[in-house]
XYZ file of N, CA and C in Angstrom:
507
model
N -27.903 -13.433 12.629
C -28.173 -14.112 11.370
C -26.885 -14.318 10.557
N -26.216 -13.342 10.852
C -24.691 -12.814 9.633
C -23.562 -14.009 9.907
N -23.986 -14.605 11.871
C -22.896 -15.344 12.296
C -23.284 -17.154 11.866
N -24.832 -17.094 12.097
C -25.360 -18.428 11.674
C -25.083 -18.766 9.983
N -25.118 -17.554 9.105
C -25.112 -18.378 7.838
C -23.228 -18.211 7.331
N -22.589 -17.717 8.442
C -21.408 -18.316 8.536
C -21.032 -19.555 8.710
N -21.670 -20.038 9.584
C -21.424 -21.449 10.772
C -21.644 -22.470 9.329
N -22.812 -21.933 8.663
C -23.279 -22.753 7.455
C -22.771 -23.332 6.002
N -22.157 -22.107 6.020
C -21.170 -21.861 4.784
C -19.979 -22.687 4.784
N -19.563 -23.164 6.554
C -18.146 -23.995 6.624
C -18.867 -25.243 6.942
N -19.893 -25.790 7.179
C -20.807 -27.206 7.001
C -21.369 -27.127 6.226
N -21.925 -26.371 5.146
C -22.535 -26.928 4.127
C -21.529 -27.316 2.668
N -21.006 -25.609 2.428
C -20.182 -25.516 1.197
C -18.554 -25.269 1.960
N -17.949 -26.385 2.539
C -16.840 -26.386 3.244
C -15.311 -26.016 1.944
N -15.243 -24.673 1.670
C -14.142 -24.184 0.950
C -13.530 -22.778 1.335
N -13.138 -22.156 1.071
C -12.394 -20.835 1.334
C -13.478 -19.716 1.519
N -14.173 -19.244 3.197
C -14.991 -18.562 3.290
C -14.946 -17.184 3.450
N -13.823 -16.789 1.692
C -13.255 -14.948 2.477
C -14.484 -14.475 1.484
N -15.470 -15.142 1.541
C -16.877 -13.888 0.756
C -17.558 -13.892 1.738
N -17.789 -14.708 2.949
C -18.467 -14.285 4.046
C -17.696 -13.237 5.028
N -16.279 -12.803 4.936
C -15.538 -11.809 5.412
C -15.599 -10.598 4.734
N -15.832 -10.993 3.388
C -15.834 -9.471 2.560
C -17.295 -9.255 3.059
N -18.375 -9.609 2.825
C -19.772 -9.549 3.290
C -19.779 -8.730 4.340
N -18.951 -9.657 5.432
C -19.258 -8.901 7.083
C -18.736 -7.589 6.983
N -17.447 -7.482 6.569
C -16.875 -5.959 6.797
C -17.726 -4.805 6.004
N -17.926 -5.204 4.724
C -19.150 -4.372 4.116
C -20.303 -4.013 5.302
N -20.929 -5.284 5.523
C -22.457 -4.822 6.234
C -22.216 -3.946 7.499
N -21.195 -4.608 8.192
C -21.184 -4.105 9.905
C -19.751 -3.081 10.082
N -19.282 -3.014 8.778
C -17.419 -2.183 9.270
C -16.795 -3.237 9.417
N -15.542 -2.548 9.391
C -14.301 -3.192 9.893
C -14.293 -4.213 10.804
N -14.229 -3.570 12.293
C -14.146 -4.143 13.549
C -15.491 -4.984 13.411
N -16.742 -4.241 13.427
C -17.705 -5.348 14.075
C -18.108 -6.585 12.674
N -17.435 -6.230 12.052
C -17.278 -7.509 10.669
C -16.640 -8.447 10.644
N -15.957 -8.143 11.275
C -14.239 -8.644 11.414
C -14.703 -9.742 12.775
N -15.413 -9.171 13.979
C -15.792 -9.804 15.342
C -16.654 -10.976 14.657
N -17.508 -10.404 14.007
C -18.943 -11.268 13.959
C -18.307 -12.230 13.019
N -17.681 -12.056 12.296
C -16.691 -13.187 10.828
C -16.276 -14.212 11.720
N -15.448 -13.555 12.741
C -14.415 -14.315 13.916
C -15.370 -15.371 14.462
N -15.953 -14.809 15.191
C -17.072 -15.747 16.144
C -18.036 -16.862 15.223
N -18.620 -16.657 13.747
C -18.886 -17.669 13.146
C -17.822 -18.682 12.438
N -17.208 -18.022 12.061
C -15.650 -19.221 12.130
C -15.419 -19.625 12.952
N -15.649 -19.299 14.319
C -14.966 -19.908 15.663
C -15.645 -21.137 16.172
N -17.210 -21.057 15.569
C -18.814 -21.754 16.356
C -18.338 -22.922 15.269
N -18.714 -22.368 14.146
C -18.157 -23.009 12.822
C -17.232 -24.624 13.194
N -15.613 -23.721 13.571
C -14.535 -24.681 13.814
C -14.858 -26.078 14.708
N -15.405 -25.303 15.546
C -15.853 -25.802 17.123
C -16.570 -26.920 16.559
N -18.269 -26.686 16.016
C -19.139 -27.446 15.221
C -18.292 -28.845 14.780
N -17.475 -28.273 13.598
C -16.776 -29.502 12.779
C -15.994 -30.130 13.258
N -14.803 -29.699 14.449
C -13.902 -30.557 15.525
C -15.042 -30.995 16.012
N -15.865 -30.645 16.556
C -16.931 -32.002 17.408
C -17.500 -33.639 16.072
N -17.719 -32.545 15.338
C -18.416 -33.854 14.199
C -17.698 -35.042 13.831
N -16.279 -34.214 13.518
C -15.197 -35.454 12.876
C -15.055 -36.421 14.018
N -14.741 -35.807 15.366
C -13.957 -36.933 16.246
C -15.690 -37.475 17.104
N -16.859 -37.078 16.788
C -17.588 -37.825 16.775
C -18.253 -38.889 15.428
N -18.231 -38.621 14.548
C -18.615 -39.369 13.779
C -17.257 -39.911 12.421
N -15.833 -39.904 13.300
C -14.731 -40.340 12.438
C -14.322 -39.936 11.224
N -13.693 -40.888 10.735
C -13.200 -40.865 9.350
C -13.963 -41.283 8.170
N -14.932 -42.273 8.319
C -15.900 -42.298 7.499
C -16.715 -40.454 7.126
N -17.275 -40.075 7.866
C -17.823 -38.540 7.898
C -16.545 -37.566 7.605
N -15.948 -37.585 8.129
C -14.337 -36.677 7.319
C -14.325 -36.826 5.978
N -14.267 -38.487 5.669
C -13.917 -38.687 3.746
C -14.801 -38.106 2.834
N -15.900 -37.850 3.879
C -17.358 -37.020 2.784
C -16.756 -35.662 2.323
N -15.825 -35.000 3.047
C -15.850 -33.668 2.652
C -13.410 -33.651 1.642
N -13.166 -35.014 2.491
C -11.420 -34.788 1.868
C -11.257 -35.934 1.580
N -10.584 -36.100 0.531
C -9.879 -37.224 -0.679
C -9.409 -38.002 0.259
N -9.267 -39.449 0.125
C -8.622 -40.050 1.072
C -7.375 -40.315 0.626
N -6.583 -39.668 -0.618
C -5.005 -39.632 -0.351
C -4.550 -38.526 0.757
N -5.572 -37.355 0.088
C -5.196 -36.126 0.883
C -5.400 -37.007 2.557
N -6.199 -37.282 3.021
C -6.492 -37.419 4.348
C -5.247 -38.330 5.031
N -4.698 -38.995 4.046
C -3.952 -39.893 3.979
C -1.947 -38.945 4.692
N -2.029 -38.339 3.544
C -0.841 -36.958 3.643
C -0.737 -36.486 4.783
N -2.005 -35.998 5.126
C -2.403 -34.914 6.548
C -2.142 -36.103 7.663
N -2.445 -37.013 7.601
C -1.862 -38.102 9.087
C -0.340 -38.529 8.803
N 0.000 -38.271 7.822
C 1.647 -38.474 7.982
C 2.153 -36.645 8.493
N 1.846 -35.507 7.761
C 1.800 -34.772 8.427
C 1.862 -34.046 9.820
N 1.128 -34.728 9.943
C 0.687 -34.190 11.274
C 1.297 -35.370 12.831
N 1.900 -36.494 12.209
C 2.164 -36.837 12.932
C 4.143 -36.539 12.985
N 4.098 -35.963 11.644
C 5.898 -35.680 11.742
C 5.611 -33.919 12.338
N 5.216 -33.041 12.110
C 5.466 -31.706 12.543
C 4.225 -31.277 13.432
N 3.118 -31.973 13.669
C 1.940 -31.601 14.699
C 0.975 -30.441 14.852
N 1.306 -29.560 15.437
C -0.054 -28.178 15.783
C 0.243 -27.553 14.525
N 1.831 -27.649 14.083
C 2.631 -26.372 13.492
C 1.782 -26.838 11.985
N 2.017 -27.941 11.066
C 1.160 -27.720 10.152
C -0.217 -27.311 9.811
N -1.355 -27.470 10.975
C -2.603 -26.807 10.998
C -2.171 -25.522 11.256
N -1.665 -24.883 11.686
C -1.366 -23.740 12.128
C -0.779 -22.759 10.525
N -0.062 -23.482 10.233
C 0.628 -22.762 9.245
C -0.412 -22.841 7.849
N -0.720 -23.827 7.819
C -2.327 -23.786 6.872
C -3.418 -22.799 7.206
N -3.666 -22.809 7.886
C -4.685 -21.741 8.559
C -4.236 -20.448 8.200
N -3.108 -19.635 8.283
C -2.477 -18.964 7.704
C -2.112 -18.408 6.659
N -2.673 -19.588 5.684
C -2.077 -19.329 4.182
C -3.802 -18.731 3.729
N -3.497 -17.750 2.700
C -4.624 -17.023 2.345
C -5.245 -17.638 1.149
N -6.863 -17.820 1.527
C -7.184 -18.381 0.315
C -7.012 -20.297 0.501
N -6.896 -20.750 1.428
C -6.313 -22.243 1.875
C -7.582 -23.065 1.987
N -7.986 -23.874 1.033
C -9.480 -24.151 2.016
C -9.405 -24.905 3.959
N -9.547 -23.658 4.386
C -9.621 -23.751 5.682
C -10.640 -24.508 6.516
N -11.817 -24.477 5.925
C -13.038 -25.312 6.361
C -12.359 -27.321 6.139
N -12.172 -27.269 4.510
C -11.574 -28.358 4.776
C -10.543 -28.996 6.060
N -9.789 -27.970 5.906
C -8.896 -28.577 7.240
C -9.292 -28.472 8.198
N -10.398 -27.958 8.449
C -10.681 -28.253 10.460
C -11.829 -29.789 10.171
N -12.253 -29.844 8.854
C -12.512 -31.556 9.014
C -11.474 -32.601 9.195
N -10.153 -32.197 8.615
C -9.268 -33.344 8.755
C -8.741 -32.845 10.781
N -8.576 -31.515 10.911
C -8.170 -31.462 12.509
C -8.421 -31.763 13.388
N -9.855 -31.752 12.987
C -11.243 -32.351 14.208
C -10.852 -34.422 14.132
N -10.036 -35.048 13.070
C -9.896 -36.179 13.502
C -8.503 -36.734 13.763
N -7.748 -35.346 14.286
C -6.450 -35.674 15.132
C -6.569 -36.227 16.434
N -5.597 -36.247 16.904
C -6.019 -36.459 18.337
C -5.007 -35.146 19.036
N -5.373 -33.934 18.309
C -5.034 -32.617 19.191
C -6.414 -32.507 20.072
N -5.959 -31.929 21.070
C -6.792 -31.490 21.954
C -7.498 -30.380 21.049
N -9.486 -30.392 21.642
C -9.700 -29.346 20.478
C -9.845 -27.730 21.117
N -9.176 -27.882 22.087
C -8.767 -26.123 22.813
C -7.529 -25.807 21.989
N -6.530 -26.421 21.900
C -5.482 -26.664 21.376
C -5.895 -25.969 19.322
N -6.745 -26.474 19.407
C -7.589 -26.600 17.883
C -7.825 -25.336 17.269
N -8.995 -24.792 18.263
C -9.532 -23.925 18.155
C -8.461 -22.481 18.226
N -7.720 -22.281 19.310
C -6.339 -21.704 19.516
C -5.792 -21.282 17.726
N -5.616 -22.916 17.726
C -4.804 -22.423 16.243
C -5.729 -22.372 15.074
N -6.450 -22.431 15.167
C -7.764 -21.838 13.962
C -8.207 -20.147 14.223
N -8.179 -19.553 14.760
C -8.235 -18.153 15.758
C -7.070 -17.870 15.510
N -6.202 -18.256 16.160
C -5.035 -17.286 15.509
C -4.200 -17.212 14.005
N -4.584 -18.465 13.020
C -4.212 -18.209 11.968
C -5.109 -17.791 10.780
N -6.371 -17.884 11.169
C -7.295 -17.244 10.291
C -7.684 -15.721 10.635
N -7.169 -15.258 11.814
C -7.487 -13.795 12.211
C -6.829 -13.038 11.199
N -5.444 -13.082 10.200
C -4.964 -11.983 9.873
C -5.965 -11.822 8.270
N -5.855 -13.099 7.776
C -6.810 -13.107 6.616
C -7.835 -12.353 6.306
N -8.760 -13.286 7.689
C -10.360 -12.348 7.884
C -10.246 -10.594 7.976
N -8.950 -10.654 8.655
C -9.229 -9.021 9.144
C -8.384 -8.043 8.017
N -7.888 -8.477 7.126
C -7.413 -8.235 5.912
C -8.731 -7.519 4.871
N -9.468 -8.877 4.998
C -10.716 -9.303 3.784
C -11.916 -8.114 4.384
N -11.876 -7.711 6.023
C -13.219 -7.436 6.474
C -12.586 -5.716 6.347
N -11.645 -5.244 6.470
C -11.094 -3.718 6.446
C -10.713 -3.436 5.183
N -11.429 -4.287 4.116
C -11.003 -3.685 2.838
C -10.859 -2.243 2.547
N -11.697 -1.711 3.438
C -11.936 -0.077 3.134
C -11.005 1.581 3.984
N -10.611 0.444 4.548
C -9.581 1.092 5.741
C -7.830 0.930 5.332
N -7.537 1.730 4.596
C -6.054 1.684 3.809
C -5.327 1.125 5.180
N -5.379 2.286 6.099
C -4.406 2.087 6.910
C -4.277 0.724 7.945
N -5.439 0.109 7.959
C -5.461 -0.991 8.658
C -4.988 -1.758 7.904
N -5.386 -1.900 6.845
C -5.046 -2.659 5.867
C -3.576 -3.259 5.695
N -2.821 -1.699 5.385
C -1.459 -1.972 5.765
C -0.627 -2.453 6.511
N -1.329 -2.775 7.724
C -0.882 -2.887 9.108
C -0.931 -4.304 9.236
N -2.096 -4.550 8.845
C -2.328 -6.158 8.673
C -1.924 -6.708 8.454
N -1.434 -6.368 6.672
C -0.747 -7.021 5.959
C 0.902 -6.991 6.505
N 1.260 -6.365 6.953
C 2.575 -6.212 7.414
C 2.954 -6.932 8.579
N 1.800 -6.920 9.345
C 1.611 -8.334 10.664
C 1.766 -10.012 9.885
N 1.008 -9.897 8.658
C 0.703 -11.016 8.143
C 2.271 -11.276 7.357
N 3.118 -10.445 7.031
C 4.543 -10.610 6.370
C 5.635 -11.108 7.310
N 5.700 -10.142 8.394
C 6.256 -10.809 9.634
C 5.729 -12.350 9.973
N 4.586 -12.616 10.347
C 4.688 -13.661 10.672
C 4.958 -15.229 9.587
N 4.334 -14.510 8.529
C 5.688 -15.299 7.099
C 6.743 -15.805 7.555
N 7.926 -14.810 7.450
C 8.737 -14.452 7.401
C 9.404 -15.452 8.512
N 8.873 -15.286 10.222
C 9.013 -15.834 11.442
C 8.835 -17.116 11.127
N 7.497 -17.419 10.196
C 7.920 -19.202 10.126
C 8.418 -19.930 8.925
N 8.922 -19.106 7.931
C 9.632 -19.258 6.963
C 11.265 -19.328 7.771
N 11.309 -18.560 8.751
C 12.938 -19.183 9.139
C 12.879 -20.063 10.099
N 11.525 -20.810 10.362
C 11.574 -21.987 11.466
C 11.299 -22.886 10.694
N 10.939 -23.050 9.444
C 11.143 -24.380 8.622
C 12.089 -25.245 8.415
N 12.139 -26.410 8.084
C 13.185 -27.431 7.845
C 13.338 -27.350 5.960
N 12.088 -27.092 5.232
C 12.179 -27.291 4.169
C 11.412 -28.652 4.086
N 11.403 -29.607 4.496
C 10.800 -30.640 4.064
C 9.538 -30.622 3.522
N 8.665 -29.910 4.820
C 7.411 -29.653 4.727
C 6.718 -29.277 3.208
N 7.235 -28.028 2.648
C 6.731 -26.996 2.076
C 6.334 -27.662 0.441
N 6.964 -28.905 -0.230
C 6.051 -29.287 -0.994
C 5.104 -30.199 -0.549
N 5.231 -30.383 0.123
C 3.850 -31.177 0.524
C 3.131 -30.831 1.095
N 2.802 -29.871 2.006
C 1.892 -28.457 2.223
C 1.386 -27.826 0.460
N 1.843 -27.477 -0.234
C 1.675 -27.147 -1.411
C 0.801 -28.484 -2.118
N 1.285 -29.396 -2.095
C 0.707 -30.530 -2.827
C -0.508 -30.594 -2.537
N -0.670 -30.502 -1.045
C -1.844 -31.218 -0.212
C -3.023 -30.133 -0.537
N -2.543 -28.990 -0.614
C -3.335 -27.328 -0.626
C -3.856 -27.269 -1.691
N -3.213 -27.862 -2.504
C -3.853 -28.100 -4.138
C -4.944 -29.338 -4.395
N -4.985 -29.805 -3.854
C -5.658 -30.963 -4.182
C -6.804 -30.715 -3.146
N -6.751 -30.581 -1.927
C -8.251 -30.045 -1.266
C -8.928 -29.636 -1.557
């Protein structure tokens, strides 16, 4: 039930879903909060990459501005996986939004899913071990490093307009 009204939460009310992570880690713990969070974000992602690149850009504009949508295809066609990736990452990002604009790239959606999984894992598992200091720490310190790692692979160009775009979603 915990994973379906996940799946729901990123198709119905598509915005920043860390109250369905605080939820899970409360009800089930850490780990199995953290799994079950994972796997409805994952069905979730999956869901909305199928919708967009089946039912286009018309069905995309329902849920993102069409300047924003506009940004994200110049985006994505100057730096590619790495800006979904690095969005996904940022805490608090509406993430649901962006797997509507990802789902109408033309990334492969294994490729997709990959980088939705690995940049929303440190967040979720942040949000779901609230109660676990020491994980906590650990997390967060995974989540600084990998900052850090793509803060020195930047050009700089990117980063106000990642900011711009993050704001306005």
């Amino acid at each position: 039930m915990f994973i379906l009204l996940q799946i729901a939460q990123m198709l119905v009310a598509p915005h920043p879903g860390q109250i369905m992570a605080l939820i899970g880690g409360y009800l089930f713990g850490s780990w199995i909060g953290l799994l079950y969070t994972m796997i409805g974000v994952m069905m979730g992602s999956a869901l909305i990459f199928a919708l967009a690149r089946k039912l286009g850009r018309p069905f995309v504009r329902r849920f993102v501005r069409p300047d924003s949508l506009r940004e994200f295809d110049h985006l994505t066609r100057e730096k590619g996986t790495f800006v979904f990736f690095l969005m996904y990452l940022l805490p608090g990002f509406p993430d649901d939004i962006l797997s509507f604009i990802a789902g109408f790239t033309l990334i492969p959606v294994r490729r997709l899913l990959l980088i939705s999984l690995v940049g929303r894992l440190p967040e979720n598992a942040v949000v779901t071990t609230f109660e676990n200091i020491h994980l906590l720490l650990v997390t967060l310190a995974a989540i600084l490093l990998i900052y850090v790692y793509v803060w020195s692979k930047r050009d700089g160009s990117e980063n106000l307009q990642i900011i711009r775009i993050g704001s306005r979603s």
